[in-house]
Short mmCIF file of C-alpha atoms and ligand atoms in Angstrom, two decimals:
data_model
loop_
_atom_site.label_atom_id
_atom_site.label_comp_id
_atom_site.label_asym_id
_atom_site.label_seq_id
_atom_site.Cartn_x
_atom_site.Cartn_y
_atom_site.Cartn_z
CA MET A 1 79.23 -13.22 12.81
CA LYS A 2 79.97 -16.91 12.71
CA LYS A 3 78.20 -18.68 10.09
CA GLY A 4 75.46 -21.30 10.61
CA LEU A 5 76.19 -24.93 10.83
CA PHE A 6 75.52 -27.34 7.85
CA ILE A 7 74.76 -30.67 8.60
CA SER A 8 73.13 -33.17 5.94
CA VAL A 9 71.62 -36.74 6.65
CA GLU A 10 71.66 -39.65 4.05
CA GLY A 11 71.32 -43.00 3.86
CA ILE A 12 69.50 -45.77 1.22
CA ASP A 13 65.62 -45.88 1.43
CA GLY A 14 64.77 -47.62 4.55
CA ALA A 15 67.65 -46.66 6.69
CA GLY A 16 65.78 -44.92 9.20
CA LYS A 17 66.87 -41.67 8.18
CA SER A 18 63.82 -39.73 8.72
CA THR A 19 63.35 -40.72 12.59
CA HIS A 20 66.45 -38.80 13.12
CA VAL A 21 66.22 -35.59 11.52
CA ASN A 22 63.72 -34.28 14.10
CA PHE A 23 66.00 -35.09 17.09
CA ILE A 24 69.11 -33.78 15.42
CA CYS A 25 67.00 -30.39 15.09
CA GLU A 26 65.81 -30.64 18.57
CA TYR A 27 68.92 -31.07 19.90
CA LEU A 28 70.64 -28.44 18.36
CA GLU A 29 67.64 -26.50 19.58
CA SER A 30 68.20 -27.18 22.93
CA LYS A 31 71.78 -25.99 22.62
CA GLY A 32 70.46 -22.45 21.66
CA LYS A 33 70.70 -22.84 18.10
CA THR A 34 68.14 -21.45 15.56
CA VAL A 35 67.55 -24.36 13.20
CA VAL A 36 66.06 -24.48 9.63
CA VAL A 37 65.42 -28.06 8.29
CA THR A 38 65.23 -29.07 4.40
CA ARG A 39 64.37 -31.81 2.33
CA GLU A 40 65.57 -32.96 -1.22
CA PRO A 41 64.54 -33.34 -3.80
CA GLY A 42 61.81 -30.43 -2.97
CA GLY A 43 61.96 -27.84 0.01
CA THR A 44 61.13 -24.89 -1.97
CA PRO A 45 57.59 -24.30 -3.81
CA LEU A 46 59.15 -24.88 -7.37
CA GLY A 47 61.31 -27.77 -5.59
CA GLU A 48 58.45 -29.52 -4.60
CA GLN A 49 57.03 -29.51 -8.14
CA ILE A 50 60.26 -30.90 -9.56
CA ARG A 51 60.21 -33.55 -6.55
CA ASN A 52 56.95 -34.46 -7.84
CA LEU A 53 57.92 -35.22 -11.28
CA LEU A 54 61.06 -36.87 -9.96
CA LEU A 55 59.19 -39.53 -7.76
CA HIS A 56 56.10 -40.18 -9.80
CA SER A 57 56.87 -39.83 -13.45
CA THR A 58 57.48 -42.90 -15.86
CA ASN A 59 60.01 -43.40 -18.37
CA MET A 60 62.60 -40.75 -17.19
CA HIS A 61 66.05 -40.68 -18.56
CA HIS A 62 68.82 -41.21 -16.03
CA ASN A 63 70.24 -37.98 -17.23
CA THR A 64 66.94 -35.88 -16.67
CA GLU A 65 66.90 -37.40 -13.39
CA LEU A 66 70.21 -36.12 -12.46
CA LEU A 67 69.67 -32.65 -13.53
CA LEU A 68 66.25 -32.36 -11.95
CA MET A 69 67.85 -33.18 -8.93
CA PHE A 70 70.10 -30.49 -9.31
CA ALA A 71 67.45 -28.20 -10.59
CA SER A 72 65.74 -28.65 -7.24
CA ARG A 73 68.87 -28.19 -5.17
CA GLN A 74 69.88 -25.04 -6.93
CA GLU A 75 66.37 -23.57 -5.64
CA LEU A 76 67.02 -24.76 -2.31
CA ILE A 77 70.76 -23.35 -2.04
CA GLU A 78 69.81 -20.10 -3.56
CA LYS A 79 66.37 -19.36 -1.43
CA ILE A 80 67.05 -21.08 1.79
CA ILE A 81 70.59 -23.04 2.57
CA PHE A 82 72.51 -19.66 1.49
CA PRO A 83 70.34 -16.87 3.53
CA ASN A 84 70.23 -18.82 6.45
CA LEU A 85 73.56 -20.03 6.76
CA LYS A 86 74.70 -16.16 6.24
CA ASP A 87 72.54 -15.14 9.22
CA GLY A 88 74.11 -17.68 11.35
CA ILE A 89 71.21 -20.22 11.32
CA CYS A 90 71.89 -23.92 11.27
CA VAL A 91 70.72 -25.86 8.43
CA VAL A 92 69.67 -29.66 8.78
CA ALA A 93 69.40 -31.06 5.36
CA ASP A 94 67.04 -34.29 4.71
CA ARG A 95 69.83 -35.38 1.83
CA PHE A 96 72.58 -32.85 -0.26
CA VAL A 97 75.02 -33.44 -2.73
CA ASP A 98 76.14 -36.97 -1.35
CA ALA A 99 72.72 -38.33 -2.29
CA SER A 100 73.42 -37.57 -6.06
CA LEU A 101 76.78 -39.30 -5.90
CA ALA A 102 75.24 -42.45 -4.78
CA TYR A 103 72.15 -42.47 -6.35
CA GLN A 104 72.67 -41.31 -9.78
CA GLY A 105 76.32 -41.63 -9.85
CA ALA A 106 76.52 -45.05 -8.55
CA GLY A 107 72.98 -46.64 -8.52
CA ARG A 108 71.95 -45.38 -12.04
CA GLY A 109 75.60 -45.72 -13.29
CA LEU A 110 76.12 -42.42 -14.39
CA GLY A 111 79.57 -42.13 -12.84
CA MET A 112 80.89 -39.77 -10.05
CA ALA A 113 82.85 -37.78 -12.58
CA LYS A 114 79.92 -36.59 -14.22
CA VAL A 115 77.91 -35.81 -10.89
CA LYS A 116 81.10 -33.92 -9.27
CA GLN A 117 80.82 -31.93 -12.42
CA LEU A 118 77.72 -30.59 -11.79
CA ILE A 119 78.69 -29.77 -8.22
CA ASN A 120 81.45 -27.86 -9.40
CA LEU A 121 79.71 -26.14 -11.76
CA LEU A 122 76.91 -25.06 -9.72
CA GLU A 123 78.15 -24.48 -6.00
CA PRO A 124 81.70 -25.54 -5.84
CA GLY A 125 82.39 -24.06 -2.29
CA LEU A 126 79.16 -25.44 -0.46
CA THR A 127 80.20 -28.38 1.41
CA THR A 128 78.51 -29.82 4.98
CA ASP A 129 80.18 -29.42 8.20
CA LEU A 130 78.93 -32.78 9.07
CA THR A 131 76.91 -35.28 7.40
CA PHE A 132 75.19 -38.60 9.32
CA LEU A 133 75.10 -41.39 7.26
CA PHE A 134 72.41 -43.92 8.48
CA ASN A 135 73.07 -47.50 7.70
CA VAL A 136 71.36 -50.67 8.17
CA PRO A 137 72.02 -53.99 6.75
CA LEU A 138 70.61 -54.03 2.85
CA SER A 139 68.15 -56.63 4.01
CA ILE A 140 66.53 -54.95 6.78
CA ALA A 141 66.10 -51.65 4.57
CA VAL A 142 65.03 -53.69 1.57
CA ASN A 143 62.29 -55.56 3.78
CA ARG A 144 61.18 -51.99 5.02
CA ILE A 145 60.89 -50.65 1.72
CA ALA A 146 58.78 -53.63 0.37
CA LYS A 147 56.34 -53.15 3.27
CA ASN A 148 55.38 -49.51 2.09
CA ARG A 149 52.44 -49.92 -0.26
CA ASN A 150 53.24 -46.16 -1.65
CA LYS A 151 56.58 -46.80 -3.08
CA ASP A 152 58.04 -43.92 -5.30
CA ARG A 153 59.63 -44.38 -8.57
CA ILE A 154 63.36 -44.86 -6.97
CA GLU A 155 61.71 -47.41 -3.92
CA GLU A 156 60.65 -49.62 -6.88
CA GLU A 157 64.52 -50.20 -7.59
CA ASN A 158 65.82 -53.85 -7.02
CA GLU A 159 68.29 -54.73 -4.63
CA ASP A 160 71.14 -54.40 -6.81
CA PHE A 161 70.55 -50.81 -7.33
CA PHE A 162 70.48 -50.21 -3.38
CA THR A 163 73.80 -52.30 -2.99
CA LYS A 164 75.38 -49.86 -5.28
CA VAL A 165 73.64 -46.87 -3.45
CA GLN A 166 74.82 -48.16 -0.30
CA ASN A 167 78.59 -49.25 -0.91
CA ALA A 168 78.93 -45.59 -2.83
CA TYR A 169 77.64 -43.92 0.46
CA LEU A 170 80.15 -46.01 2.50
CA ASP A 171 82.94 -45.15 -0.06
CA ILE A 172 82.40 -41.60 0.45
CA ALA A 173 82.46 -41.80 4.21
CA LYS A 174 85.77 -43.84 3.98
CA ALA A 175 87.14 -41.18 1.74
CA GLN A 176 86.07 -38.48 3.90
CA PRO A 177 85.76 -39.64 7.73
CA ASP A 178 85.97 -36.22 9.05
CA ARG A 179 82.78 -35.02 7.64
CA MET A 180 80.85 -38.11 6.89
CA LYS A 181 79.86 -40.43 10.05
CA VAL A 182 78.30 -43.61 9.44
CA ILE A 183 75.78 -44.24 12.28
CA ASN A 184 74.53 -47.90 12.77
CA THR A 185 70.48 -47.91 12.95
CA ASN A 186 70.25 -51.57 13.43
CA ARG A 187 69.90 -51.35 17.35
CA LEU A 188 68.22 -49.35 20.10
CA LYS A 189 67.21 -45.95 19.21
CA SER A 190 68.71 -44.56 22.10
CA GLU A 191 72.24 -46.02 21.16
CA THR A 192 71.96 -44.07 17.97
CA ARG A 193 70.90 -40.94 19.78
CA ASN A 194 73.69 -40.96 21.88
CA GLU A 195 76.08 -41.33 18.93
CA ILE A 196 74.37 -38.52 17.03
CA ILE A 197 74.83 -36.43 20.44
CA GLN A 198 78.72 -37.17 20.46
CA HIS A 199 79.19 -35.63 17.06
CA LEU A 200 77.03 -32.91 17.34
CA ASP A 201 78.84 -31.91 20.76
CA TYR A 202 82.12 -32.16 18.85
CA LEU A 203 80.89 -29.79 16.07
CA LEU A 204 79.33 -27.39 18.36
CA ASP A 205 82.55 -27.09 20.70
CA LYS A 206 84.66 -26.71 17.39
CA GLN A 207 82.45 -23.86 16.49
CA ASN A 208 82.69 -22.20 19.93
CA ASP A 209 86.60 -22.47 19.73
CA ALA A 210 86.83 -21.21 16.21
CA PRO A 211 88.09 -17.39 15.94
CA LEU A 212 85.52 -15.04 14.87
P1 TYD B 1 63.86 -39.41 0.37
O1 TYD B 1 64.70 -38.75 1.38
O2 TYD B 1 63.92 -40.89 0.75
O3 TYD B 1 62.34 -39.16 0.72
P2 TYD B 1 61.07 -39.50 1.66
O4 TYD B 1 61.90 -39.95 3.02
O5 TYD B 1 60.11 -38.42 1.86
O6 TYD B 1 60.74 -40.72 0.90
O7 TYD B 1 64.18 -39.06 -0.93
C1 TYD B 1 63.32 -39.25 -1.90
C2 TYD B 1 64.15 -40.14 -2.85
O8 TYD B 1 64.91 -39.18 -3.95
C3 TYD B 1 64.99 -41.16 -2.43
O9 TYD B 1 64.73 -42.49 -2.96
C4 TYD B 1 66.35 -40.97 -2.69
C5 TYD B 1 66.47 -39.89 -4.14
N1 TYD B 1 67.47 -39.00 -4.20
C6 TYD B 1 68.33 -39.03 -5.27
O10 TYD B 1 68.05 -40.26 -6.10
N2 TYD B 1 69.04 -38.19 -5.73
C7 TYD B 1 69.19 -37.16 -4.83
O11 TYD B 1 70.28 -36.27 -5.11
C8 TYD B 1 68.33 -36.73 -3.93
C9 TYD B 1 68.20 -35.39 -2.88
C10 TYD B 1 67.29 -37.68 -3.37
#
């Protein structure tokens, strides 16, 4: 049996990522796929408790933040991602390891090497088949975040932080263009959706052509 597709969705806060997660799931379902959607940090009972710590604690050390992100992720991988992929079910992840590289590695300044060490230590073989990087000019994202009255601990960060995060995401996309697709969300939603469909169709065709 073919393994399920693993797709993740990334972008800085305010880039419009969440709007498109549902669309991706609906489109895959319309093509006959069974889909499970996850979110990080969180996505499991223990992971949601860790999410609460991550987003609402005060005065957390950056290394603690990094380790908690990976603790939450480990639960998700073992309890949701691996079992579903093994059963041929598609997993659409609202954030995965690229978020740790961009936010903790670059945004917090912990460095890519440290984050990559954790990736290699925990689940070296697990990479996404496709990652969408939703991207808007920083000023638009920052404006959207500013309008949100219930900002979490990470959304409280300044423009300099989000510049580093966004640049790191774009660097990853440049280095891995086959896996990570940059999607400009500063335009009509229908245009964004058409681009998403093209990438999904390509991936679905590739999966159909692959030997069993
Ligand atoms: P987010 O997807 O923005 O949740 P929501 O859309 O519900 O607000 O994720 C919450 C925050 O967690 C976001 O600011 C990015 C941050 N984050 C990291 O810093 N590192 C990570 O590895 C992950 C998965 C998320």
